[in-house]
Coordinates of C-alpha atoms and ligand atoms in Angstrom, one line a residue:
M1 CA 16.9 17.3 -9.3
R2 CA 17.5 15.3 -6.5
K3 CA 16.3 11.5 -6.2
I4 CA 16.8 8.6 -4.1
Q5 CA 18.6 5.6 -6.3
Y6 CA 20.6 2.8 -4.9
D7 CA 23.3 1.0 -6.4
R8 CA 23.2 -2.5 -4.5
F9 CA 20.9 -4.6 -2.7
G10 CA 21.3 -4.5 1.5
D11 CA 19.4 -2.4 3.9
E12 CA 18.7 1.2 4.4
Q13 CA 22.0 1.9 4.2
V14 CA 22.1 1.5 0.3
L15 CA 19.8 4.6 -0.2
E16 CA 21.9 7.5 -1.3
V17 CA 20.5 11.3 -2.0
R18 CA 21.9 11.7 -5.4
E19 CA 22.2 15.1 -8.1
Q20 CA 19.9 14.1 -11.6
P21 CA 19.5 15.4 -14.7
T22 CA 15.6 16.6 -14.6
P23 CA 13.5 14.3 -16.7
T24 CA 12.1 15.6 -20.2
I25 CA 8.8 14.8 -21.6
G26 CA 7.1 13.5 -24.5
K27 CA 4.0 12.6 -26.1
N28 CA 0.9 12.5 -23.8
Q29 CA 3.6 12.2 -20.8
L30 CA 3.8 15.2 -18.2
L31 CA 6.2 16.7 -15.8
I32 CA 5.2 16.6 -12.1
R33 CA 6.6 18.7 -8.9
V34 CA 7.0 16.3 -6.5
K35 CA 5.6 17.6 -2.8
A36 CA 5.8 14.5 -1.2
A37 CA 6.0 10.4 -1.6
S38 CA 5.0 8.0 0.8
I39 CA 6.8 4.5 2.1
N40 CA 5.2 1.0 1.7
P41 CA 6.3 -2.1 2.2
L42 CA 7.3 -3.3 -1.8
D43 CA 10.1 0.3 -0.9
W44 CA 11.9 -2.3 1.3
K45 CA 10.8 -6.2 0.1
L46 CA 12.7 -4.2 -3.5
Y47 CA 15.9 -2.5 -1.6
R48 CA 17.0 -5.4 0.5
G49 CA 17.1 -8.2 -3.0
E50 CA 13.6 -9.8 -1.8
M51 CA 11.9 -9.7 -5.2
K52 CA 15.4 -9.6 -7.4
L53 CA 13.0 -11.8 -9.8
L54 CA 10.6 -9.2 -10.7
S55 CA 12.9 -6.3 -9.9
G56 CA 15.4 -7.4 -12.3
S57 CA 19.5 -6.4 -11.2
A58 CA 20.7 -4.1 -13.1
F59 CA 21.9 -0.6 -11.0
P60 CA 20.8 1.8 -10.2
K61 CA 17.3 1.7 -9.1
A62 CA 14.7 4.3 -7.2
V63 CA 12.8 3.8 -4.5
G64 CA 9.2 5.2 -4.5
I65 CA 6.1 4.7 -5.6
D66 CA 3.3 7.0 -4.4
F67 CA 3.5 10.3 -4.9
S68 CA 1.2 14.1 -4.8
G69 CA 3.1 17.1 -6.2
V70 CA 1.9 20.0 -9.2
V71 CA 1.8 19.6 -12.6
A72 CA 4.9 21.6 -13.7
Q73 CA 4.7 20.2 -17.6
T74 CA 2.7 18.5 -20.0
G75 CA 3.1 16.8 -23.7
P76 CA 1.1 16.3 -26.4
G77 CA -1.9 14.7 -26.4
V78 CA -2.5 15.5 -22.2
T79 CA -5.9 17.1 -22.6
R80 CA -6.7 16.6 -18.6
F81 CA -4.3 17.4 -17.0
Q82 CA -2.6 21.7 -16.7
V83 CA 0.2 23.2 -15.4
G84 CA -0.2 24.6 -12.0
D85 CA -3.0 20.6 -11.4
A86 CA -2.9 19.6 -8.1
V87 CA -2.3 15.5 -8.5
F88 CA -1.8 12.4 -6.9
G89 CA -0.4 8.8 -8.2
L90 CA 1.6 6.3 -8.1
L91 CA 4.5 4.9 -10.4
D92 CA 5.6 1.4 -11.7
T93 CA 5.7 -1.1 -8.9
F94 CA 9.3 -2.3 -10.2
K95 CA 10.8 0.4 -10.8
G96 CA 9.7 3.1 -8.6
G97 CA 11.2 6.5 -8.5
A98 CA 8.6 9.1 -6.6
L99 CA 11.5 10.1 -4.1
A100 CA 12.7 12.1 -6.3
D101 CA 12.3 17.1 -7.0
Y102 CA 10.1 15.9 -10.3
V103 CA 9.0 12.5 -11.8
V104 CA 6.9 11.0 -15.3
A105 CA 3.5 10.2 -15.3
T106 CA 0.8 9.4 -17.7
E107 CA -2.4 11.0 -17.1
G108 CA -3.7 7.5 -16.5
D109 CA -1.0 7.6 -13.4
I110 CA -2.9 10.2 -11.9
A111 CA -6.1 11.7 -10.6
P112 CA -6.7 15.4 -9.2
K113 CA -6.1 16.2 -5.7
P114 CA -8.9 17.1 -3.6
S115 CA -8.9 20.1 -2.0
T116 CA -10.0 18.8 2.0
I117 CA -6.6 17.6 1.7
S118 CA -3.2 18.1 1.8
F119 CA -0.1 17.3 -0.4
E120 CA 1.3 14.3 3.1
Q121 CA -2.1 13.4 2.9
A122 CA -2.7 12.7 -1.1
A123 CA 1.2 10.5 -0.8
A124 CA -0.3 8.1 1.1
L125 CA -3.0 6.9 -0.4
P126 CA -2.5 5.1 -4.1
V127 CA -0.7 2.6 -2.8
T128 CA -3.1 1.7 -0.2
G129 CA -5.9 2.5 -1.3
L130 CA -6.3 0.7 -4.2
A131 CA -4.9 -2.5 -2.6
A132 CA -7.6 -1.3 0.0
L133 CA -10.2 -0.6 -2.8
Q134 CA -8.9 -3.9 -4.7
I135 CA -9.3 -6.4 -2.2
L136 CA -11.9 -5.6 -0.2
D137 CA -14.9 -5.0 -3.8
Q138 CA -12.8 -7.1 -6.4
L139 CA -11.1 -10.7 -4.5
A140 CA -13.7 -10.9 -1.4
A141 CA -16.7 -8.7 -2.8
V142 CA -17.3 -7.6 1.2
Q143 CA -21.2 -6.6 1.4
A144 CA -23.0 -5.5 5.1
G145 CA -23.2 -8.1 7.0
Y146 CA -20.4 -9.6 6.1
E147 CA -17.8 -11.0 9.3
V148 CA -14.5 -9.4 8.5
L149 CA -11.7 -10.7 10.0
L150 CA -8.6 -7.7 9.6
N151 CA -5.2 -9.1 10.0
G152 CA -2.4 -6.2 10.3
A153 CA -5.3 -3.7 10.9
T154 CA -2.5 -1.1 11.9
G155 CA -0.8 -1.3 8.8
G156 CA -1.1 1.3 6.0
V157 CA -3.8 -1.1 4.0
G158 CA -5.1 -1.9 7.2
M159 CA -6.3 2.0 8.4
L160 CA -8.3 2.1 4.9
A161 CA -9.9 -0.8 5.0
L162 CA -11.4 -0.7 8.3
Q163 CA -12.8 2.3 7.5
I164 CA -14.1 1.4 3.8
A165 CA -15.3 -2.5 5.1
K166 CA -17.3 -0.7 7.7
R167 CA -18.8 2.5 5.1
R168 CA -19.8 -1.2 3.3
G169 CA -21.7 -2.3 6.4
A170 CA -19.4 -5.6 7.8
S171 CA -18.7 -5.8 11.8
V172 CA -14.7 -5.8 11.3
T173 CA -12.1 -7.8 14.1
A174 CA -9.3 -5.7 13.9
V175 CA -6.0 -7.8 14.4
A176 CA -2.4 -5.8 15.4
G177 CA 0.4 -5.7 17.9
P178 CA -0.5 -3.7 21.5
A179 CA -0.9 -0.1 19.6
G180 CA -3.9 -1.9 17.9
A181 CA -5.3 -0.1 21.2
T182 CA -7.0 2.8 19.7
L183 CA -8.8 0.8 16.8
T184 CA -12.4 1.2 18.4
S185 CA -12.2 4.4 17.5
W186 CA -11.4 4.0 13.6
G187 CA -14.6 1.4 13.4
A188 CA -13.6 -1.5 14.6
D189 CA -16.3 -3.3 16.4
T190 CA -13.7 -5.7 18.2
V191 CA -10.1 -5.3 18.7
L192 CA -7.4 -7.9 19.3
D193 CA -3.7 -8.2 20.4
Y194 CA -1.8 -11.1 17.9
T195 CA 0.5 -10.9 21.1
K196 CA -1.9 -12.3 23.6
Q197 CA -4.5 -13.9 21.6
D198 CA -3.8 -17.2 19.5
L199 CA -5.9 -16.7 16.3
T200 CA -6.3 -20.0 14.6
R201 CA -8.3 -20.2 19.2
L202 CA -11.1 -18.1 18.2
S203 CA -14.4 -19.5 18.1
Q204 CA -16.1 -17.3 15.7
R205 CA -16.3 -17.7 11.9
F206 CA -15.6 -15.4 9.5
D207 CA -17.1 -14.3 6.3
T208 CA -13.9 -12.8 4.8
I209 CA -10.1 -12.6 6.1
I210 CA -8.0 -10.2 5.0
D211 CA -4.3 -10.8 5.9
L212 CA -2.4 -7.8 6.0
S213 CA 1.0 -9.2 8.4
D214 CA 2.6 -11.7 5.9
K215 CA 2.1 -14.0 8.8
L216 CA -1.2 -15.9 8.7
S217 CA -1.2 -18.6 6.2
F218 CA -4.0 -20.5 4.3
A219 CA -3.9 -23.2 6.3
A220 CA -4.3 -21.9 8.9
A221 CA -6.9 -19.5 8.9
K222 CA -9.0 -22.2 7.3
K223 CA -10.6 -23.0 10.1
L224 CA -11.7 -19.9 11.2
L225 CA -13.6 -20.0 7.2
K226 CA -17.3 -20.2 7.1
P227 CA -18.0 -23.2 4.5
R228 CA -18.6 -19.5 1.8
A229 CA -15.6 -17.3 3.1
T230 CA -12.3 -16.1 1.5
F231 CA -9.3 -15.5 3.0
V232 CA -6.7 -12.7 1.0
S233 CA -3.5 -12.7 1.3
T234 CA -1.1 -9.6 -0.4
L235 CA 2.4 -12.1 -0.6
P236 CA 2.1 -13.2 -4.6
S237 CA 4.9 -15.6 -5.5
P238 CA 4.5 -18.2 -8.3
W239 CA 3.7 -21.1 -5.9
S240 CA 0.6 -19.1 -4.2
L241 CA -1.2 -17.8 -6.9
A242 CA -0.5 -21.9 -9.0
A243 CA -1.9 -23.4 -5.4
S244 CA -4.5 -20.6 -4.7
F245 CA -5.6 -21.4 -8.5
L246 CA -5.9 -24.8 -7.8
H247 CA -7.3 -25.1 -4.7
N248 CA -10.2 -22.7 -6.1
L249 CA -11.2 -25.3 -9.0
F250 CA -12.6 -27.7 -5.5
S251 CA -13.3 -25.7 -2.7
A252 CA -16.1 -23.3 -1.8
Q253 CA -13.6 -21.8 0.8
K254 CA -11.2 -19.1 -2.0
H255 CA -8.2 -18.2 -1.6
R256 CA -7.3 -15.0 -3.4
I257 CA -4.0 -12.6 -3.6
L258 CA -3.4 -9.3 -4.4
I259 CA -1.3 -8.0 -7.4
L260 CA -2.4 -4.7 -7.5
K261 CA -4.5 -3.1 -10.1
P262 CA -3.2 0.8 -10.6
T263 CA -5.4 2.4 -12.9
A264 CA -7.3 6.2 -13.0
Q265 CA -10.6 5.2 -11.7
G266 CA -9.5 3.6 -8.5
L267 CA -7.3 7.1 -7.7
A268 CA -10.7 9.0 -9.2
D269 CA -12.7 6.5 -5.8
L270 CA -10.0 7.3 -3.8
A271 CA -10.2 10.6 -4.0
A272 CA -13.7 10.8 -4.3
L273 CA -13.6 8.6 -0.4
A274 CA -11.1 11.6 0.6
Q275 CA -13.5 14.4 -0.5
D276 CA -16.3 12.4 2.1
Q277 CA -13.7 11.8 5.1
L278 CA -11.7 9.2 4.6
Q279 CA -9.3 9.4 7.7
I280 CA -5.9 9.2 6.1
P281 CA -2.9 8.0 8.6
V282 CA -0.3 9.6 8.3
E283 CA 2.1 8.9 11.5
K284 CA 5.3 10.4 10.9
V285 CA 6.5 13.4 8.1
Y286 CA 10.3 13.8 7.1
N287 CA 12.6 15.1 5.0
L288 CA 14.7 13.5 1.6
A289 CA 18.2 14.2 3.9
S290 CA 16.5 11.8 6.3
V291 CA 15.0 9.1 3.8
R292 CA 17.4 6.1 5.9
Q293 CA 15.7 7.2 9.0
A294 CA 12.6 6.9 7.9
Y295 CA 13.3 4.0 6.4
R296 CA 14.9 2.2 9.0
E297 CA 11.9 3.4 11.6
T298 CA 9.2 2.3 9.2
S299 CA 10.6 -1.6 8.1
R300 CA 10.7 -2.2 12.2
G301 CA 7.2 -1.9 12.4
E302 CA 7.5 1.2 14.2
V303 CA 5.1 3.1 12.5
R304 CA 1.6 3.1 12.8
G305 CA 0.0 3.6 9.7
K306 CA 1.8 5.6 7.1
T307 CA 5.0 7.3 7.1
V308 CA 6.0 10.7 5.0
I309 CA 8.6 12.4 2.6
T310 CA 8.1 15.5 1.8
L311 CA 11.0 17.3 -1.1
D312 CA 9.9 21.1 -1.2
Ligands
NAP401 N1 0.5 -7.9 -3.8 C1 0.5 -6.4 -4.0 O1 0.1 -5.8 -5.0 C2 -0.1 -5.8 -2.9 C3 0.2 -4.4 -2.7 C4 -0.2 -3.2 -1.5 C5 0.4 -3.7 -0.1 N2 0.9 -5.4 0.2 C6 1.0 -6.0 1.2 O2 0.5 -5.5 1.3 C7 1.0 -6.2 3.2 C8 0.9 -4.9 3.9 O3 1.0 -3.8 3.8 P1 1.1 -2.0 4.3 O4 1.3 -1.3 3.6 O5 -0.7 -2.2 5.5 O6 1.8 -2.7 5.5 P2 2.6 -2.1 7.4 O7 2.0 -0.8 7.2 O8 3.5 -2.9 6.8 O9 1.3 -3.1 8.4 C9 1.7 -4.4 8.9 C10 0.8 -4.8 9.1 O10 0.8 -5.9 10.2 C11 0.8 -6.5 11.4 N3 1.4 -7.3 11.9 C12 3.2 -7.6 12.5 N4 3.1 -8.9 12.2 C13 2.0 -9.6 13.4 C14 0.8 -10.5 12.9 N5 2.3 -11.4 13.6 N6 0.0 -10.5 13.4 C15 -1.0 -9.7 13.1 N7 -0.5 -8.2 12.7 C16 0.6 -8.7 12.8 C17 1.2 -4.8 12.1 O11 0.8 -4.3 13.2 P3 1.6 -3.6 14.7 O12 2.4 -3.2 14.1 O13 1.3 -3.4 15.3 O14 2.6 -5.4 15.0 C18 0.8 -3.7 10.7 O15 -0.3 -3.6 11.4 C19 2.1 -5.7 3.2 O16 3.0 -7.0 2.8 C20 2.4 -5.4 1.9 O17 3.8 -5.2 0.8 C21 1.0 -6.1 -1.7

């Protein structure tokens, strides 16, 4: 089978399509024929070597976290899925390997793919959708009437978080570059262009600020927070986790940091949202042979929403 691997850290040129043996499965495992996988910023942070502490430096390494496909084999102990079922899910975030013809998963890594969405849309959903749900419901507990600032609203997480925050009854100010102009049609109450507007000069105060750009610090965001508000960032590091923990002990303004927790229930919740007309922003679709081009364009910020790679 084909699999994307790399043997050294670097830009997208390190990614190679290789022939590998199809994996074998054991107890409680499923073999899934991948139909599509999607690109996440974590992929390029890993292959560039920006997360060596977490990924380690042993090679070869594989790429791709979330996928959709069809169950090809089930191992002993698998009870909830059968050969032929259409599914979507995600692999270990630091090991990856979804950019391959086959992946091995457990029942906890996957959920049935809703029939109302395509394999491409399903592959775009796991990481970004789980991130959006965990930020809004667990870290910020966004409720009806909350004023939410979403910084980085044209990205994969942002376009889902915008729609889910609106479903929770929040008022959303969406921030992005010039491509964000269309976000009102996705539900944004206000759209700001960060190339024209200095956020720190806003007079409005927010119940929740979610930074998906990695560019807004808690220190800068603080002046935009109401007295009992929450700031959420998505870049965990030992230092930021320790600093936020200490800060949260003594302040009513909280700084929460996302560490994605994949759960089968979360995937089922996303499937239900997808069946309830959540729009999944797949902007570009490539085949496996164009994987370098796909990563080059996406990592340069040239794609609004998600890039998907098909394995057919
Ligand atoms: N910790 C975790 O477990 C976890 C899990 C999932 C995701 N994440 C992280 O969450 C972040 C968002 O993920 P994603 O998939 O949505 O990324 P993405 O698709 O690359 O989106 C990034 C967004 O940031 C915007 N942006 C860039 N520069 C900006 C600036 N100066 N001010 C405001 N917005 C700016 C971009 O808008 P333009 O394109 O218009 O510039 C885009 O809307 C990434 O850093 C990802 O690694 C973390």
